[in-house]
Amino acid sequence: MTQINTIGLDFAKQVFRVHGADAEGAPLFTRRLRRAEVLPFVEKRPTCLVGLEACGEAHYWAREIAALGHEVRLIPPAYVSPL
């Protein structure tokens, strides 16, 4: 089984999109999660890099996810590509 190396989180008002990739960048999963499901979902994953688009609420989520042991990086919106 391939290990998750990177998780990307895309924020929305009610439903977030979560993408997981392995070390080579191959996609492993894409899920839609409600706000209340995000932290329990990330908590169950092995420690990895989590990328978030820098916005007002990203700092809150970055602190919460980093407290779970993950490495969090905020990405400037200009470098985030739409799906």
mmCIF file of N, CA, C and O in Angstrom:
data_model
loop_
_atom_site.group_PDB
_atom_site.id
_atom_site.type_symbol
_atom_site.label_atom_id
_atom_site.label_comp_id
_atom_site.label_asym_id
_atom_site.label_seq_id
_atom_site.Cartn_x
_atom_site.Cartn_y
_atom_site.Cartn_z
ATOM 1 N N MET A 1 0.840 -1.183 0.000
ATOM 2 C CA MET A 1 0.000 0.000 0.000
ATOM 3 C C MET A 1 0.884 1.244 0.000
ATOM 4 O O MET A 1 1.877 1.325 0.694
ATOM 5 N N THR A 2 0.495 2.225 -0.771
ATOM 6 C CA THR A 2 1.250 3.464 -0.877
ATOM 7 C C THR A 2 0.934 4.373 0.301
ATOM 8 O O THR A 2 -0.198 4.498 0.711
ATOM 9 N N GLN A 3 1.972 5.011 0.832
ATOM 10 C CA GLN A 3 1.808 5.894 1.993
ATOM 11 C C GLN A 3 1.488 7.307 1.546
ATOM 12 O O GLN A 3 2.047 7.825 0.586
ATOM 13 N N ILE A 4 0.619 7.962 2.294
ATOM 14 C CA ILE A 4 0.271 9.353 2.033
ATOM 15 C C ILE A 4 1.455 10.229 2.427
ATOM 16 O O ILE A 4 1.954 10.150 3.536
ATOM 17 N N ASN A 5 1.893 11.056 1.487
ATOM 18 C CA ASN A 5 3.021 11.945 1.738
ATOM 19 C C ASN A 5 2.567 13.399 1.862
ATOM 20 O O ASN A 5 3.150 14.169 2.607
ATOM 21 N N THR A 6 1.507 13.758 1.136
ATOM 22 C CA THR A 6 1.029 15.131 1.101
ATOM 23 C C THR A 6 -0.492 15.153 1.108
ATOM 24 O O THR A 6 -1.122 14.342 0.437
ATOM 25 N N ILE A 7 -1.045 16.089 1.856
ATOM 26 C CA ILE A 7 -2.493 16.316 1.854
ATOM 27 C C ILE A 7 -2.717 17.771 1.493
ATOM 28 O O ILE A 7 -2.053 18.663 2.012
ATOM 29 N N GLY A 8 -3.652 18.004 0.586
ATOM 30 C CA GLY A 8 -4.044 19.364 0.225
ATOM 31 C C GLY A 8 -5.469 19.618 0.664
ATOM 32 O O GLY A 8 -6.333 18.770 0.469
ATOM 33 N N LEU A 9 -5.706 20.754 1.275
ATOM 34 C CA LEU A 9 -7.043 21.119 1.754
ATOM 35 C C LEU A 9 -7.531 22.350 1.007
ATOM 36 O O LEU A 9 -6.832 23.361 0.935
ATOM 37 N N ASP A 10 -8.739 22.247 0.459
ATOM 38 C CA ASP A 10 -9.363 23.375 -0.227
ATOM 39 C C ASP A 10 -10.564 23.801 0.599
ATOM 40 O O ASP A 10 -11.467 23.007 0.843
ATOM 41 N N PHE A 11 -10.560 25.046 1.070
ATOM 42 C CA PHE A 11 -11.611 25.542 1.946
ATOM 43 C C PHE A 11 -12.833 25.987 1.166
ATOM 44 O O PHE A 11 -12.736 26.499 0.068
ATOM 45 N N ALA A 12 -13.970 25.822 1.791
ATOM 46 C CA ALA A 12 -15.238 26.355 1.290
ATOM 47 C C ALA A 12 -16.067 26.732 2.510
ATOM 48 O O ALA A 12 -15.618 26.597 3.641
ATOM 49 N N LYS A 13 -17.287 27.165 2.298
ATOM 50 C CA LYS A 13 -18.099 27.573 3.441
ATOM 51 C C LYS A 13 -18.526 26.386 4.290
ATOM 52 O O LYS A 13 -18.425 26.418 5.497
ATOM 53 N N GLN A 14 -19.035 25.334 3.677
ATOM 54 C CA GLN A 14 -19.541 24.202 4.441
ATOM 55 C C GLN A 14 -18.796 22.900 4.169
ATOM 56 O O GLN A 14 -18.588 22.103 5.058
ATOM 57 N N VAL A 15 -18.414 22.672 2.921
ATOM 58 C CA VAL A 15 -17.781 21.409 2.543
ATOM 59 C C VAL A 15 -16.360 21.678 2.050
ATOM 60 O O VAL A 15 -16.157 22.504 1.171
ATOM 61 N N PHE A 16 -15.389 20.982 2.643
ATOM 62 C CA PHE A 16 -13.990 21.112 2.241
ATOM 63 C C PHE A 16 -13.629 19.954 1.325
ATOM 64 O O PHE A 16 -14.166 18.867 1.460
ATOM 65 N N ARG A 17 -12.675 20.169 0.426
ATOM 66 C CA ARG A 17 -12.160 19.096 -0.419
ATOM 67 C C ARG A 17 -10.773 18.746 0.084
ATOM 68 O O ARG A 17 -9.948 19.615 0.335
ATOM 69 N N VAL A 18 -10.524 17.452 0.235
ATOM 70 C CA VAL A 18 -9.248 16.953 0.732
ATOM 71 C C VAL A 18 -8.653 16.051 -0.331
ATOM 72 O O VAL A 18 -9.333 15.157 -0.847
ATOM 73 N N HIS A 19 -7.391 16.293 -0.669
ATOM 74 C CA HIS A 19 -6.697 15.496 -1.675
ATOM 75 C C HIS A 19 -5.446 14.907 -1.037
ATOM 76 O O HIS A 19 -4.712 15.608 -0.342
ATOM 77 N N GLY A 20 -5.184 13.636 -1.284
ATOM 78 C CA GLY A 20 -3.987 12.985 -0.769
ATOM 79 C C GLY A 20 -3.113 12.518 -1.912
ATOM 80 O O GLY A 20 -3.619 12.087 -2.955
ATOM 81 N N ALA A 21 -1.796 12.600 -1.739
ATOM 82 C CA ALA A 21 -0.852 12.181 -2.774
ATOM 83 C C ALA A 21 0.309 11.435 -2.134
ATOM 84 O O ALA A 21 0.627 11.647 -0.961
ATOM 85 N N ASP A 22 0.943 10.558 -2.929
ATOM 86 C CA ASP A 22 2.112 9.835 -2.436
ATOM 87 C C ASP A 22 3.372 10.646 -2.711
ATOM 88 O O ASP A 22 3.309 11.783 -3.164
ATOM 89 N N ALA A 23 4.534 10.055 -2.451
ATOM 90 C CA ALA A 23 5.807 10.772 -2.589
ATOM 91 C C ALA A 23 6.080 11.220 -4.025
ATOM 92 O O ALA A 23 6.754 12.227 -4.250
ATOM 93 N N GLU A 24 5.561 10.496 -5.005
ATOM 94 C CA GLU A 24 5.764 10.857 -6.411
ATOM 95 C C GLU A 24 4.733 11.856 -6.904
ATOM 96 O O GLU A 24 4.788 12.300 -8.045
ATOM 97 N N GLY A 25 3.753 12.181 -6.076
ATOM 98 C CA GLY A 25 2.712 13.122 -6.459
ATOM 99 C C GLY A 25 1.488 12.484 -7.078
ATOM 100 O O GLY A 25 0.573 13.171 -7.512
ATOM 101 N N ALA A 26 1.460 11.154 -7.128
ATOM 102 C CA ALA A 26 0.299 10.459 -7.685
ATOM 103 C C ALA A 26 -0.879 10.576 -6.719
ATOM 104 O O ALA A 26 -0.720 10.369 -5.514
ATOM 105 N N PRO A 27 -2.058 10.897 -7.227
ATOM 106 C CA PRO A 27 -3.222 11.041 -6.337
ATOM 107 C C PRO A 27 -3.632 9.713 -5.712
ATOM 108 O O PRO A 27 -3.636 8.682 -6.376
ATOM 109 N N LEU A 28 -3.939 9.758 -4.417
ATOM 110 C CA LEU A 28 -4.376 8.561 -3.698
ATOM 111 C C LEU A 28 -5.850 8.620 -3.354
ATOM 112 O O LEU A 28 -6.531 7.604 -3.357
ATOM 113 N N PHE A 29 -6.348 9.821 -3.045
ATOM 114 C CA PHE A 29 -7.764 9.965 -2.721
ATOM 115 C C PHE A 29 -8.192 11.410 -2.869
ATOM 116 O O PHE A 29 -7.379 12.322 -2.856
ATOM 117 N N THR A 30 -9.475 11.594 -3.051
ATOM 118 C CA THR A 30 -10.128 12.897 -3.027
ATOM 119 C C THR A 30 -11.422 12.711 -2.265
ATOM 120 O O THR A 30 -12.195 11.816 -2.579
ATOM 121 N N ARG A 31 -11.636 13.537 -1.252
ATOM 122 C CA ARG A 31 -12.843 13.415 -0.432
ATOM 123 C C ARG A 31 -13.440 14.785 -0.174
ATOM 124 O O ARG A 31 -12.745 15.786 -0.204
ATOM 125 N N ARG A 32 -14.727 14.770 0.094
ATOM 126 C CA ARG A 32 -15.433 15.977 0.529
ATOM 127 C C ARG A 32 -15.774 15.785 1.992
ATOM 128 O O ARG A 32 -16.325 14.755 2.372
ATOM 129 N N LEU A 33 -15.425 16.773 2.811
ATOM 130 C CA LEU A 33 -15.672 16.690 4.244
ATOM 131 C C LEU A 33 -16.366 17.953 4.734
ATOM 132 O O LEU A 33 -16.055 19.051 4.288
ATOM 133 N N ARG A 34 -17.257 17.776 5.668
ATOM 134 C CA ARG A 34 -17.855 18.932 6.338
ATOM 135 C C ARG A 34 -16.850 19.452 7.372
ATOM 136 O O ARG A 34 -15.919 18.749 7.751
ATOM 137 N N ARG A 35 -17.056 20.666 7.820
ATOM 138 C CA ARG A 35 -16.125 21.289 8.779
ATOM 139 C C ARG A 35 -15.836 20.405 9.984
ATOM 140 O O ARG A 35 -14.701 20.263 10.405
ATOM 141 N N ALA A 36 -16.863 19.824 10.554
ATOM 142 C CA ALA A 36 -16.695 19.011 11.762
ATOM 143 C C ALA A 36 -15.930 17.721 11.498
ATOM 144 O O ALA A 36 -15.411 17.105 12.428
ATOM 145 N N GLU A 37 -15.815 17.303 10.253
ATOM 146 C CA GLU A 37 -15.137 16.052 9.911
ATOM 147 C C GLU A 37 -13.657 16.235 9.595
ATOM 148 O O GLU A 37 -12.910 15.246 9.543
ATOM 149 N N VAL A 38 -13.211 17.457 9.385
ATOM 150 C CA VAL A 38 -11.845 17.704 8.916
ATOM 151 C C VAL A 38 -10.797 17.265 9.941
ATOM 152 O O VAL A 38 -9.901 16.477 9.620
ATOM 153 N N LEU A 39 -10.861 17.763 11.157
ATOM 154 C CA LEU A 39 -9.836 17.424 12.152
ATOM 155 C C LEU A 39 -9.820 15.932 12.493
ATOM 156 O O LEU A 39 -8.731 15.344 12.554
ATOM 157 N N PRO A 40 -10.962 15.267 12.708
ATOM 158 C CA PRO A 40 -10.906 13.819 12.950
ATOM 159 C C PRO A 40 -10.298 13.051 11.768
ATOM 160 O O PRO A 40 -9.558 12.090 11.960
ATOM 161 N N PHE A 41 -10.581 13.503 10.540
ATOM 162 C CA PHE A 41 -10.018 12.844 9.357
ATOM 163 C C PHE A 41 -8.500 12.995 9.322
ATOM 164 O O PHE A 41 -7.772 12.027 9.120
ATOM 165 N N VAL A 42 -8.011 14.219 9.516
ATOM 166 C CA VAL A 42 -6.566 14.480 9.471
ATOM 167 C C VAL A 42 -5.860 13.796 10.638
ATOM 168 O O VAL A 42 -4.737 13.320 10.499
ATOM 169 N N GLU A 43 -6.512 13.732 11.774
ATOM 170 C CA GLU A 43 -5.924 13.099 12.958
ATOM 171 C C GLU A 43 -5.638 11.619 12.731
ATOM 172 O O GLU A 43 -4.648 11.086 13.235
ATOM 173 N N LYS A 44 -6.456 10.961 11.939
ATOM 174 C CA LYS A 44 -6.292 9.527 11.675
ATOM 175 C C LYS A 44 -5.196 9.230 10.652
ATOM 176 O O LYS A 44 -4.785 8.087 10.505
ATOM 177 N N ARG A 45 -4.732 10.235 9.927
ATOM 178 C CA ARG A 45 -3.718 10.040 8.892
ATOM 179 C C ARG A 45 -2.324 10.072 9.506
ATOM 180 O O ARG A 45 -2.092 10.766 10.501
ATOM 181 N N PRO A 46 -1.370 9.349 8.888
ATOM 182 C CA PRO A 46 0.009 9.421 9.381
ATOM 183 C C PRO A 46 0.564 10.836 9.180
ATOM 184 O O PRO A 46 0.089 11.580 8.318
ATOM 185 N N THR A 47 1.555 11.193 9.964
ATOM 186 C CA THR A 47 2.159 12.511 9.886
ATOM 187 C C THR A 47 2.670 12.774 8.473
ATOM 188 O O THR A 47 3.373 11.951 7.901
ATOM 189 N N CYS A 48 2.291 13.912 7.918
ATOM 190 C CA CYS A 48 2.688 14.247 6.552
ATOM 191 C C CYS A 48 2.647 15.761 6.367
ATOM 192 O O CYS A 48 2.365 16.509 7.303
ATOM 193 N N LEU A 49 2.923 16.202 5.149
ATOM 194 C CA LEU A 49 2.874 17.609 4.782
ATOM 195 C C LEU A 49 1.433 17.951 4.400
ATOM 196 O O LEU A 49 0.805 17.228 3.628
ATOM 197 N N VAL A 50 0.924 19.051 4.948
ATOM 198 C CA VAL A 50 -0.436 19.498 4.638
ATOM 199 C C VAL A 50 -0.334 20.895 4.043
ATOM 200 O O VAL A 50 0.207 21.808 4.668
ATOM 201 N N GLY A 51 -0.862 21.051 2.832
ATOM 202 C CA GLY A 51 -0.843 22.346 2.156
ATOM 203 C C GLY A 51 -2.195 23.010 2.211
ATOM 204 O O GLY A 51 -3.219 22.379 1.955
ATOM 205 N N LEU A 52 -2.206 24.304 2.560
ATOM 206 C CA LEU A 52 -3.436 25.085 2.663
ATOM 207 C C LEU A 52 -3.272 26.383 1.891
ATOM 208 O O LEU A 52 -2.212 27.007 1.941
ATOM 209 N N GLU A 53 -4.322 26.802 1.203
ATOM 210 C CA GLU A 53 -4.289 28.105 0.553
ATOM 211 C C GLU A 53 -4.381 29.184 1.629
ATOM 212 O O GLU A 53 -5.248 29.132 2.498
ATOM 213 N N ALA A 54 -3.467 30.133 1.610
ATOM 214 C CA ALA A 54 -3.444 31.194 2.623
ATOM 215 C C ALA A 54 -4.663 32.090 2.462
ATOM 216 O O ALA A 54 -4.889 32.677 1.415
ATOM 217 N N CYS A 55 -5.460 32.129 3.509
ATOM 218 C CA CYS A 55 -6.627 33.008 3.560
ATOM 219 C C CYS A 55 -6.912 33.278 5.033
ATOM 220 O O CYS A 55 -6.187 32.799 5.909
ATOM 221 N N GLY A 56 -7.947 33.989 5.323
ATOM 222 C CA GLY A 56 -8.245 34.362 6.699
ATOM 223 C C GLY A 56 -8.391 33.186 7.640
ATOM 224 O O GLY A 56 -7.868 33.189 8.748
ATOM 225 N N GLU A 57 -9.114 32.164 7.234
ATOM 226 C CA GLU A 57 -9.336 31.030 8.125
ATOM 227 C C GLU A 57 -8.217 29.988 8.064
ATOM 228 O O GLU A 57 -8.171 29.084 8.889
ATOM 229 N N ALA A 58 -7.301 30.110 7.115
ATOM 230 C CA ALA A 58 -6.223 29.133 6.967
ATOM 231 C C ALA A 58 -5.316 29.110 8.189
ATOM 232 O O ALA A 58 -4.799 28.056 8.555
ATOM 233 N N HIS A 59 -5.126 30.246 8.833
ATOM 234 C CA HIS A 59 -4.250 30.296 9.997
ATOM 235 C C HIS A 59 -4.822 29.482 11.154
ATOM 236 O O HIS A 59 -4.094 28.790 11.861
ATOM 237 N N TYR A 60 -6.130 29.555 11.334
ATOM 238 C CA TYR A 60 -6.785 28.735 12.368
ATOM 239 C C TYR A 60 -6.575 27.252 12.071
ATOM 240 O O TYR A 60 -6.138 26.491 12.939
ATOM 241 N N TRP A 61 -6.884 26.836 10.833
ATOM 242 C CA TRP A 61 -6.750 25.422 10.475
ATOM 243 C C TRP A 61 -5.293 24.976 10.539
ATOM 244 O O TRP A 61 -5.003 23.852 10.937
ATOM 245 N N ALA A 62 -4.368 25.846 10.175
ATOM 246 C CA ALA A 62 -2.943 25.504 10.234
ATOM 247 C C ALA A 62 -2.520 25.218 11.673
ATOM 248 O O ALA A 62 -1.800 24.239 11.929
ATOM 249 N N ARG A 63 -2.961 26.028 12.619
ATOM 250 C CA ARG A 63 -2.624 25.794 14.029
ATOM 251 C C ARG A 63 -3.212 24.468 14.520
ATOM 252 O O ARG A 63 -2.546 23.700 15.209
ATOM 253 N N GLU A 64 -4.463 24.217 14.180
ATOM 254 C CA GLU A 64 -5.137 22.997 14.638
ATOM 255 C C GLU A 64 -4.489 21.745 14.050
ATOM 256 O O GLU A 64 -4.279 20.755 14.755
ATOM 257 N N ILE A 65 -4.155 21.782 12.775
ATOM 258 C CA ILE A 65 -3.546 20.620 12.113
ATOM 259 C C ILE A 65 -2.110 20.424 12.586
ATOM 260 O O ILE A 65 -1.663 19.299 12.795
ATOM 261 N N ALA A 66 -1.364 21.508 12.781
ATOM 262 C CA ALA A 66 0.006 21.405 13.290
ATOM 263 C C ALA A 66 0.012 20.812 14.691
ATOM 264 O O ALA A 66 0.932 20.068 15.053
ATOM 265 N N ALA A 67 -1.001 21.112 15.496
ATOM 266 C CA ALA A 67 -1.093 20.553 16.845
ATOM 267 C C ALA A 67 -1.267 19.033 16.815
ATOM 268 O O ALA A 67 -0.949 18.355 17.792
ATOM 269 N N LEU A 68 -1.723 18.501 15.682
ATOM 270 C CA LEU A 68 -1.872 17.050 15.522
ATOM 271 C C LEU A 68 -0.563 16.392 15.075
ATOM 272 O O LEU A 68 -0.511 15.177 14.915
ATOM 273 N N GLY A 69 0.485 17.200 14.837
ATOM 274 C CA GLY A 69 1.789 16.657 14.492
ATOM 275 C C GLY A 69 2.164 16.749 13.027
ATOM 276 O O GLY A 69 3.245 16.330 12.628
ATOM 277 N N HIS A 70 1.307 17.309 12.196
ATOM 278 C CA HIS A 70 1.589 17.434 10.767
ATOM 279 C C HIS A 70 2.409 18.683 10.486
ATOM 280 O O HIS A 70 2.367 19.654 11.241
ATOM 281 N N GLU A 71 3.146 18.671 9.374
ATOM 282 C CA GLU A 71 3.851 19.865 8.919
ATOM 283 C C GLU A 71 2.896 20.624 8.011
ATOM 284 O O GLU A 71 2.383 20.064 7.039
ATOM 285 N N VAL A 72 2.633 21.871 8.317
ATOM 286 C CA VAL A 72 1.658 22.662 7.576
ATOM 287 C C VAL A 72 2.365 23.781 6.830
ATOM 288 O O VAL A 72 3.230 24.461 7.389
ATOM 289 N N ARG A 73 1.982 23.960 5.571
ATOM 290 C CA ARG A 73 2.515 25.068 4.775
ATOM 291 C C ARG A 73 1.356 25.833 4.157
ATOM 292 O O ARG A 73 0.447 25.240 3.582
ATOM 293 N N LEU A 74 1.408 27.138 4.280
ATOM 294 C CA LEU A 74 0.407 27.996 3.653
ATOM 295 C C LEU A 74 0.929 28.422 2.288
ATOM 296 O O LEU A 74 2.071 28.837 2.142
ATOM 297 N N ILE A 75 0.071 28.294 1.284
ATOM 298 C CA ILE A 75 0.447 28.582 -0.087
ATOM 299 C C ILE A 75 -0.240 29.877 -0.517
ATOM 300 O O ILE A 75 -1.446 30.022 -0.347
ATOM 301 N N PRO A 76 0.509 30.817 -1.127
ATOM 302 C CA PRO A 76 -0.119 32.050 -1.620
ATOM 303 C C PRO A 76 -1.193 31.708 -2.666
ATOM 304 O O PRO A 76 -0.993 30.811 -3.491
ATOM 305 N N PRO A 77 -2.319 32.408 -2.643
ATOM 306 C CA PRO A 77 -3.403 32.108 -3.581
ATOM 307 C C PRO A 77 -2.982 32.136 -5.046
ATOM 308 O O PRO A 77 -3.542 31.412 -5.866
ATOM 309 N N ALA A 78 -2.007 32.939 -5.398
ATOM 310 C CA ALA A 78 -1.563 33.017 -6.797
ATOM 311 C C ALA A 78 -0.953 31.709 -7.290
ATOM 312 O O ALA A 78 -0.932 31.427 -8.483
ATOM 313 N N TYR A 79 -0.470 30.865 -6.353
ATOM 314 C CA TYR A 79 0.163 29.608 -6.738
ATOM 315 C C TYR A 79 -0.758 28.401 -6.631
ATOM 316 O O TYR A 79 -0.340 27.278 -6.890
ATOM 317 N N VAL A 80 -1.997 28.628 -6.226
ATOM 318 C CA VAL A 80 -2.960 27.540 -6.100
ATOM 319 C C VAL A 80 -3.731 27.442 -7.400
ATOM 320 O O VAL A 80 -4.339 28.404 -7.856
ATOM 321 N N SER A 81 -3.700 26.265 -8.018
ATOM 322 C CA SER A 81 -4.416 26.097 -9.274
ATOM 323 C C SER A 81 -5.805 25.547 -9.026
ATOM 324 O O SER A 81 -6.000 24.675 -8.175
ATOM 325 N N PRO A 82 -6.795 26.046 -9.741
ATOM 326 C CA PRO A 82 -8.146 25.504 -9.583
ATOM 327 C C PRO A 82 -8.223 24.101 -10.170
ATOM 328 O O PRO A 82 -7.489 23.767 -11.104
ATOM 329 N N LEU A 83 -9.114 23.299 -9.636
ATOM 330 C CA LEU A 83 -9.239 21.918 -10.126
ATOM 331 C C LEU A 83 -9.951 21.861 -11.415
ATOM 332 O O LEU A 83 -10.640 22.260 -12.026
#
